Amino acid sequence: MNDQYDTLKAGAGNDLVYSIKNLVNDLYARDISLKVNSSLAVKRERGAFVGAIAPYGYMKSAEDRHKLVVDADAAPIVRDIFRWRLEGEGFARIARRLNDAGVPSPAAYRYEKGYLRDKPSNQALLWKALCVQRMTANPAYAGHMAQGKTKKPLAGGLAEVQVPADEWVVVRNTHEALVSQEDFDRVQAMADECRRKYCSLRGKHATTENVFKGLLVCADCGVKMVRHKNVTPKGTARYSFGCLVYAQNLGG
C-alpha cells in the first residue's frame, strides 16, 4: 500500500521494483528462519526447554522459563498413569479410567490454568489412548529433556514432519523426574514387546483396502469410525469399526 500499487490497473507503478522487493522479502524470511532454528538448536543442546507449553505434569519455572518444574496438581496423575501401565493396563483402559473419574484432559487442564486461550473442542476434553501412549514414551517424565520431535521450516510453507525417536535431542537429568528411571525403562520394554507381538500377528495377513474409509461415522457424536484389524493367534484376520470417543469414555 505504501508503494501505491493497484492490482486493478495494469502497469500501476514499477512492476520490476515490486518483484525485486518480493524476492528480497522472501530471502529475508528464509534467513530469519535459519537464524531462529540455529538459536533454538543451541538451546536444545544445552537442555533448555524451548517449547510453548510444558509437558503435562510440569510447568515453566517462574525464575527461568527455559527450565521445567513439577506441577503439584498434575504430577500425581502422571504417576498414576505409569503405575497403572506397570500393572498391565492398556492405554485405552487407562484413558477410560481417567475419563470415568472426571479427571480433566491435558488440554482441558491447560485451559483451566490459563495456558490456552481458546477452549478445547469436545474431543479434546477427553483423555485418549494415543495421549496416554505418548506420555508413557516421553523421557521428560524420567527427568530428561527430549526435544526436536517435530521439524517445520519457518519459511517456505512446508508441512511439519515427525522426527524419529533416535534423532531427538535428549539431555539427561535436566529437571526433577516424576517416575524412576527403572520404572520408565520397564514401561518402554512393555511397549516394545507389545509392538513386536502386534506386528508379528498382523503381518500374517495383508491389510485389505478400507472401502468404508471416511464414510462411517458415530451416530451419537459424529466422529469418523476407525477400522481395527485383529489377528488371532491362529492367524484369522477380522476387521471391525469403532468410535474412539466412545471406546475411551464409556460413561459419556
Short mmCIF file of N, CA, C and O in Angstrom, two decimals, residues 109-208:
data_model
loop_
_atom_site.label_atom_id
_atom_site.label_comp_id
_atom_site.label_asym_id
_atom_site.label_seq_id
_atom_site.Cartn_x
_atom_site.Cartn_y
_atom_site.Cartn_z
N TYR A 109 -7.14 -29.17 31.16
CA TYR A 109 -6.39 -28.70 32.34
C TYR A 109 -5.62 -27.43 32.01
O TYR A 109 -5.61 -26.47 32.80
N ARG A 110 -4.98 -27.42 30.84
CA ARG A 110 -4.22 -26.23 30.46
C ARG A 110 -5.12 -25.02 30.22
O ARG A 110 -4.74 -23.89 30.50
N TYR A 111 -6.34 -25.28 29.74
CA TYR A 111 -7.29 -24.18 29.56
C TYR A 111 -7.72 -23.64 30.92
O TYR A 111 -7.82 -22.42 31.11
N GLU A 112 -7.97 -24.53 31.87
CA GLU A 112 -8.37 -24.10 33.21
C GLU A 112 -7.26 -23.29 33.89
O GLU A 112 -7.55 -22.35 34.65
N LYS A 113 -6.01 -23.65 33.62
CA LYS A 113 -4.87 -22.95 34.22
C LYS A 113 -4.52 -21.66 33.49
O LYS A 113 -3.68 -20.88 33.98
N GLY A 114 -5.16 -21.43 32.34
CA GLY A 114 -4.88 -20.21 31.60
C GLY A 114 -3.74 -20.32 30.61
O GLY A 114 -3.32 -19.32 30.02
N TYR A 115 -3.23 -21.55 30.40
CA TYR A 115 -2.14 -21.73 29.44
C TYR A 115 -2.66 -21.67 28.00
O TYR A 115 -1.91 -21.33 27.08
N LEU A 116 -3.92 -22.04 27.80
CA LEU A 116 -4.55 -22.00 26.48
C LEU A 116 -5.61 -20.91 26.47
O LEU A 116 -6.38 -20.77 27.43
N ARG A 117 -5.66 -20.16 25.38
CA ARG A 117 -6.61 -19.06 25.28
C ARG A 117 -7.98 -19.54 24.83
O ARG A 117 -9.01 -19.07 25.32
N ASP A 118 -8.01 -20.50 23.89
CA ASP A 118 -9.28 -20.98 23.34
C ASP A 118 -9.70 -22.27 24.05
O ASP A 118 -8.88 -23.16 24.29
N LYS A 119 -10.97 -22.38 24.34
CA LYS A 119 -11.48 -23.57 24.99
C LYS A 119 -11.41 -24.77 24.06
O LYS A 119 -11.79 -24.67 22.89
N PRO A 120 -10.91 -25.91 24.52
CA PRO A 120 -10.79 -27.09 23.66
C PRO A 120 -12.14 -27.57 23.15
O PRO A 120 -13.18 -27.33 23.78
N SER A 121 -12.13 -28.26 22.02
CA SER A 121 -13.35 -28.83 21.45
C SER A 121 -13.77 -30.05 22.26
O SER A 121 -13.08 -30.48 23.19
N ASN A 122 -14.88 -30.64 21.87
CA ASN A 122 -15.44 -31.77 22.63
C ASN A 122 -14.46 -32.92 22.77
O ASN A 122 -14.29 -33.48 23.85
N GLN A 123 -13.82 -33.32 21.64
CA GLN A 123 -12.91 -34.47 21.68
C GLN A 123 -11.68 -34.17 22.53
O GLN A 123 -11.16 -35.04 23.22
N ALA A 124 -11.20 -32.92 22.47
CA ALA A 124 -10.01 -32.56 23.23
C ALA A 124 -10.26 -32.55 24.73
O ALA A 124 -9.32 -32.51 25.52
N LEU A 125 -11.54 -32.57 25.13
CA LEU A 125 -11.87 -32.59 26.54
C LEU A 125 -11.74 -33.99 27.15
O LEU A 125 -11.91 -34.16 28.35
N LEU A 126 -11.44 -34.98 26.30
CA LEU A 126 -11.34 -36.36 26.76
C LEU A 126 -9.90 -36.85 26.73
O LEU A 126 -9.10 -36.45 25.88
N TRP A 127 -9.58 -37.74 27.65
CA TRP A 127 -8.32 -38.47 27.58
C TRP A 127 -8.44 -39.50 26.46
O TRP A 127 -9.48 -40.14 26.29
N LYS A 128 -7.37 -39.69 25.70
CA LYS A 128 -7.36 -40.67 24.62
C LYS A 128 -6.18 -41.61 24.80
O LYS A 128 -5.16 -41.25 25.40
N ALA A 129 -6.32 -42.80 24.22
CA ALA A 129 -5.26 -43.80 24.34
C ALA A 129 -3.95 -43.30 23.76
O ALA A 129 -2.88 -43.54 24.31
N LEU A 130 -4.03 -42.59 22.62
CA LEU A 130 -2.81 -42.10 21.99
C LEU A 130 -2.10 -41.09 22.88
O LEU A 130 -0.86 -41.08 22.96
N CYS A 131 -2.87 -40.26 23.57
CA CYS A 131 -2.28 -39.30 24.51
C CYS A 131 -1.55 -40.02 25.63
O CYS A 131 -0.41 -39.66 25.97
N VAL A 132 -2.17 -41.04 26.19
CA VAL A 132 -1.55 -41.81 27.27
C VAL A 132 -0.29 -42.51 26.76
O VAL A 132 0.75 -42.53 27.43
N GLN A 133 -0.38 -43.07 25.56
CA GLN A 133 0.77 -43.77 24.98
C GLN A 133 1.96 -42.83 24.81
O GLN A 133 3.11 -43.19 25.12
N ARG A 134 1.71 -41.63 24.29
CA ARG A 134 2.78 -40.67 24.07
C ARG A 134 3.38 -40.21 25.38
O ARG A 134 4.60 -39.99 25.49
N MET A 135 2.56 -40.05 26.41
CA MET A 135 3.06 -39.63 27.71
C MET A 135 4.01 -40.68 28.28
O MET A 135 5.09 -40.35 28.79
N THR A 136 3.63 -41.95 28.19
CA THR A 136 4.47 -43.00 28.77
C THR A 136 5.76 -43.20 27.99
O THR A 136 6.67 -43.87 28.48
N ALA A 137 5.85 -42.62 26.79
CA ALA A 137 7.07 -42.75 26.00
C ALA A 137 7.94 -41.48 26.06
O ALA A 137 8.99 -41.43 25.42
N ASN A 138 7.50 -40.50 26.84
CA ASN A 138 8.21 -39.22 26.89
C ASN A 138 9.30 -39.27 27.96
O ASN A 138 9.00 -39.37 29.15
N PRO A 139 10.59 -39.15 27.58
CA PRO A 139 11.69 -39.19 28.56
C PRO A 139 11.63 -38.05 29.57
O PRO A 139 12.32 -38.10 30.58
N ALA A 140 10.81 -37.03 29.31
CA ALA A 140 10.72 -35.90 30.24
C ALA A 140 10.30 -36.37 31.62
O ALA A 140 10.73 -35.81 32.64
N TYR A 141 9.47 -37.42 31.70
CA TYR A 141 8.96 -37.88 32.98
C TYR A 141 10.01 -38.66 33.78
O TYR A 141 9.81 -38.93 34.95
N ALA A 142 11.11 -39.00 33.12
CA ALA A 142 12.24 -39.62 33.83
C ALA A 142 13.31 -38.58 34.15
O ALA A 142 14.39 -38.93 34.63
N GLY A 143 13.00 -37.29 33.88
CA GLY A 143 13.92 -36.21 34.22
C GLY A 143 14.84 -35.78 33.10
O GLY A 143 15.78 -35.02 33.34
N HIS A 144 14.57 -36.26 31.87
CA HIS A 144 15.44 -35.92 30.75
C HIS A 144 14.70 -35.03 29.75
O HIS A 144 13.54 -35.30 29.41
N MET A 145 15.36 -33.99 29.28
CA MET A 145 14.75 -33.09 28.31
C MET A 145 14.86 -33.69 26.92
O MET A 145 15.96 -33.90 26.39
N ALA A 146 13.72 -34.00 26.32
CA ALA A 146 13.67 -34.59 24.98
C ALA A 146 12.94 -33.62 24.06
O ALA A 146 11.73 -33.40 24.23
N GLN A 147 13.65 -33.06 23.07
CA GLN A 147 13.05 -32.08 22.18
C GLN A 147 13.46 -32.38 20.74
O GLN A 147 14.16 -33.34 20.46
N GLY A 148 12.95 -31.57 19.82
CA GLY A 148 13.22 -31.81 18.41
C GLY A 148 12.44 -32.98 17.86
O GLY A 148 12.91 -33.68 16.96
N LYS A 149 11.22 -33.22 18.40
CA LYS A 149 10.42 -34.35 17.96
C LYS A 149 9.73 -34.09 16.63
O LYS A 149 9.32 -35.02 15.94
N THR A 150 9.56 -32.82 16.29
CA THR A 150 8.99 -32.44 15.00
C THR A 150 9.89 -31.40 14.36
O THR A 150 10.71 -30.77 15.03
N LYS A 151 9.69 -31.24 13.06
CA LYS A 151 10.52 -30.28 12.33
C LYS A 151 9.64 -29.55 11.32
O LYS A 151 8.88 -30.18 10.57
N LYS A 152 9.74 -28.23 11.33
CA LYS A 152 8.96 -27.43 10.38
C LYS A 152 9.70 -26.13 10.09
O LYS A 152 9.95 -25.34 11.00
N PRO A 153 10.07 -25.87 8.82
CA PRO A 153 10.74 -24.63 8.47
C PRO A 153 9.81 -23.44 8.73
O PRO A 153 8.60 -23.53 8.55
N LEU A 154 10.39 -22.31 9.16
CA LEU A 154 9.59 -21.11 9.38
C LEU A 154 9.26 -20.40 8.08
O LEU A 154 8.40 -19.53 8.04
N ALA A 155 9.94 -20.74 7.01
CA ALA A 155 9.67 -20.14 5.70
C ALA A 155 9.52 -21.25 4.68
O ALA A 155 10.01 -22.36 4.85
N GLY A 156 8.81 -20.97 3.60
CA GLY A 156 8.66 -21.93 2.52
C GLY A 156 7.34 -22.64 2.51
O GLY A 156 7.01 -23.33 1.55
N GLY A 157 6.56 -22.53 3.59
CA GLY A 157 5.24 -23.15 3.62
C GLY A 157 5.26 -24.67 3.69
O GLY A 157 4.28 -25.31 3.31
N LEU A 158 6.36 -25.27 4.15
CA LEU A 158 6.45 -26.72 4.21
C LEU A 158 5.74 -27.24 5.45
O LEU A 158 5.68 -26.58 6.49
N ALA A 159 5.19 -28.45 5.34
CA ALA A 159 4.42 -29.03 6.44
C ALA A 159 5.34 -29.54 7.54
O ALA A 159 6.52 -29.85 7.31
N GLU A 160 4.79 -29.64 8.75
CA GLU A 160 5.53 -30.18 9.87
C GLU A 160 5.68 -31.69 9.72
O GLU A 160 4.74 -32.37 9.32
N VAL A 161 6.84 -32.21 10.04
CA VAL A 161 7.11 -33.65 9.92
C VAL A 161 7.57 -34.19 11.26
O VAL A 161 8.18 -33.49 12.07
N GLN A 162 7.27 -35.47 11.52
CA GLN A 162 7.70 -36.14 12.73
C GLN A 162 9.15 -36.60 12.59
O GLN A 162 9.57 -37.07 11.53
N VAL A 163 9.92 -36.46 13.65
CA VAL A 163 11.32 -36.86 13.65
C VAL A 163 11.44 -38.19 14.39
O VAL A 163 10.84 -38.36 15.46
N PRO A 164 12.16 -39.18 13.85
CA PRO A 164 12.33 -40.46 14.53
C PRO A 164 12.91 -40.28 15.94
O PRO A 164 13.69 -39.35 16.18
N ALA A 165 12.53 -41.17 16.85
CA ALA A 165 12.93 -41.04 18.25
C ALA A 165 14.45 -41.05 18.43
O ALA A 165 14.98 -40.39 19.32
N ASP A 166 15.15 -41.80 17.57
CA ASP A 166 16.61 -41.86 17.71
C ASP A 166 17.29 -40.59 17.25
O ASP A 166 18.51 -40.43 17.41
N GLU A 167 16.52 -39.63 16.68
CA GLU A 167 17.09 -38.36 16.25
C GLU A 167 16.66 -37.20 17.16
O GLU A 167 16.99 -36.05 16.91
N TRP A 168 15.91 -37.51 18.23
CA TRP A 168 15.53 -36.45 19.17
C TRP A 168 16.77 -35.91 19.87
O TRP A 168 17.78 -36.61 20.03
N VAL A 169 16.68 -34.68 20.32
CA VAL A 169 17.75 -34.08 21.12
C VAL A 169 17.42 -34.33 22.58
O VAL A 169 16.50 -33.72 23.14
N VAL A 170 18.15 -35.24 23.21
CA VAL A 170 17.87 -35.64 24.59
C VAL A 170 19.05 -35.25 25.48
O VAL A 170 20.19 -35.63 25.22
N VAL A 171 18.76 -34.45 26.50
CA VAL A 171 19.76 -34.05 27.50
C VAL A 171 19.30 -34.62 28.83
O VAL A 171 18.19 -34.35 29.29
N ARG A 172 20.13 -35.41 29.46
CA ARG A 172 19.73 -36.17 30.64
C ARG A 172 19.81 -35.33 31.92
O ARG A 172 20.64 -34.42 32.04
N ASN A 173 18.91 -35.67 32.84
CA ASN A 173 18.91 -35.11 34.20
C ASN A 173 18.87 -33.58 34.22
O ASN A 173 19.69 -32.92 34.84
N THR A 174 17.88 -33.03 33.52
CA THR A 174 17.76 -31.57 33.47
C THR A 174 16.72 -31.03 34.46
O THR A 174 16.70 -29.83 34.74
N HIS A 175 15.87 -31.90 34.99
CA HIS A 175 14.82 -31.46 35.91
C HIS A 175 14.38 -32.65 36.77
O HIS A 175 14.83 -33.78 36.56
N GLU A 176 13.51 -32.37 37.72
CA GLU A 176 13.05 -33.41 38.64
C GLU A 176 12.19 -34.44 37.91
O GLU A 176 11.29 -34.08 37.15
N ALA A 177 12.46 -35.71 38.13
CA ALA A 177 11.71 -36.78 37.48
C ALA A 177 10.42 -37.06 38.24
O ALA A 177 10.35 -36.90 39.47
N LEU A 178 9.39 -37.48 37.50
CA LEU A 178 8.13 -37.89 38.13
C LEU A 178 8.07 -39.40 38.32
O LEU A 178 7.27 -39.89 39.13
N VAL A 179 8.86 -40.14 37.56
CA VAL A 179 8.95 -41.60 37.72
C VAL A 179 10.42 -41.98 37.72
O VAL A 179 11.26 -41.27 37.16
N SER A 180 10.73 -43.10 38.34
CA SER A 180 12.12 -43.54 38.38
C SER A 180 12.56 -44.03 36.99
O SER A 180 11.74 -44.41 36.16
N GLN A 181 13.87 -44.02 36.77
CA GLN A 181 14.41 -44.50 35.50
C GLN A 181 14.09 -45.97 35.30
O GLN A 181 13.80 -46.41 34.18
N GLU A 182 14.11 -46.72 36.39
CA GLU A 182 13.80 -48.15 36.30
C GLU A 182 12.37 -48.38 35.82
O GLU A 182 12.13 -49.20 34.92
N ASP A 183 11.42 -47.65 36.42
CA ASP A 183 10.02 -47.80 36.01
C ASP A 183 9.82 -47.33 34.57
O ASP A 183 9.06 -47.96 33.81
N PHE A 184 10.47 -46.25 34.21
CA PHE A 184 10.33 -45.74 32.83
C PHE A 184 10.86 -46.77 31.83
O PHE A 184 10.22 -47.02 30.80
N ASP A 185 12.00 -47.37 32.13
CA ASP A 185 12.58 -48.38 31.23
C ASP A 185 11.68 -49.61 31.14
O ASP A 185 11.54 -50.22 30.07
N ARG A 186 11.04 -50.00 32.25
CA ARG A 186 10.13 -51.15 32.23
C ARG A 186 8.92 -50.87 31.34
O ARG A 186 8.48 -51.75 30.59
N VAL A 187 8.41 -49.65 31.39
CA VAL A 187 7.28 -49.28 30.54
C VAL A 187 7.68 -49.33 29.07
O VAL A 187 6.92 -49.79 28.21
N GLN A 188 8.90 -48.88 28.74
CA GLN A 188 9.35 -48.92 27.35
C GLN A 188 9.54 -50.36 26.88
O GLN A 188 9.24 -50.69 25.72
N ALA A 189 10.02 -51.22 27.78
CA ALA A 189 10.19 -52.63 27.42
C ALA A 189 8.84 -53.27 27.15
O ALA A 189 8.69 -54.09 26.23
N MET A 190 7.83 -52.91 27.94
CA MET A 190 6.48 -53.43 27.72
C MET A 190 5.95 -52.98 26.37
O MET A 190 5.34 -53.77 25.64
N ALA A 191 6.19 -51.72 26.03
CA ALA A 191 5.72 -51.19 24.74
C ALA A 191 6.40 -51.90 23.58
O ALA A 191 5.76 -52.23 22.57
N ASP A 192 7.70 -52.15 23.70
CA ASP A 192 8.44 -52.84 22.64
C ASP A 192 7.91 -54.27 22.44
O ASP A 192 7.78 -54.74 21.31
N GLU A 193 7.62 -54.95 23.55
CA GLU A 193 7.13 -56.33 23.46
C GLU A 193 5.74 -56.37 22.83
O GLU A 193 5.46 -57.23 21.98
N CYS A 194 4.87 -55.43 23.22
CA CYS A 194 3.52 -55.37 22.63
C CYS A 194 3.61 -55.06 21.14
O CYS A 194 2.87 -55.64 20.33
N ARG A 195 4.50 -54.17 20.77
CA ARG A 195 4.66 -53.81 19.36
C ARG A 195 5.18 -55.00 18.56
O ARG A 195 4.74 -55.24 17.42
N ARG A 196 6.10 -55.76 19.14
CA ARG A 196 6.65 -56.93 18.44
C ARG A 196 5.57 -57.98 18.21
O ARG A 196 5.44 -58.52 17.11
N LYS A 197 4.77 -58.26 19.25
CA LYS A 197 3.71 -59.26 19.11
C LYS A 197 2.66 -58.80 18.11
O LYS A 197 2.17 -59.58 17.30
N TYR A 198 2.31 -57.52 18.17
CA TYR A 198 1.28 -56.98 17.27
C TYR A 198 1.72 -57.09 15.82
O TYR A 198 0.96 -57.55 14.96
N CYS A 199 2.97 -56.69 15.55
CA CYS A 199 3.47 -56.75 14.18
C CYS A 199 3.60 -58.19 13.70
O CYS A 199 3.37 -58.48 12.52
N SER A 200 3.94 -59.10 14.60
CA SER A 200 4.08 -60.50 14.23
C SER A 200 2.74 -61.09 13.80
O SER A 200 2.65 -61.79 12.79
N LEU A 201 1.69 -60.80 14.56
CA LEU A 201 0.37 -61.32 14.23
C LEU A 201 -0.22 -60.61 13.02
O LEU A 201 -0.80 -61.23 12.14
N ARG A 202 -0.06 -59.29 12.99
CA ARG A 202 -0.65 -58.50 11.91
C ARG A 202 -0.05 -58.86 10.56
O ARG A 202 -0.71 -58.84 9.53
N GLY A 203 1.24 -59.22 10.57
CA GLY A 203 1.92 -59.50 9.32
C GLY A 203 1.53 -60.81 8.67
O GLY A 203 1.92 -61.09 7.53
N LYS A 204 0.72 -61.63 9.34
CA LYS A 204 0.31 -62.91 8.76
C LYS A 204 -0.69 -62.73 7.63
O LYS A 204 -0.90 -63.63 6.83
N HIS A 205 -1.34 -61.59 7.59
CA HIS A 205 -2.31 -61.31 6.53
C HIS A 205 -2.08 -59.91 5.99
O HIS A 205 -1.86 -58.97 6.76
N ALA A 206 -2.13 -59.76 4.70
CA ALA A 206 -2.00 -58.43 4.09
C ALA A 206 -3.22 -57.60 4.44
O ALA A 206 -4.34 -58.11 4.52
N THR A 207 -3.02 -56.33 4.67
CA THR A 207 -4.13 -55.45 5.00
C THR A 207 -4.91 -55.12 3.74
O THR A 207 -4.36 -54.70 2.72
N THR A 208 -6.22 -55.31 3.79
CA THR A 208 -7.07 -55.05 2.64
C THR A 208 -7.42 -53.57 2.56
O THR A 208 -7.26 -52.82 3.52
#
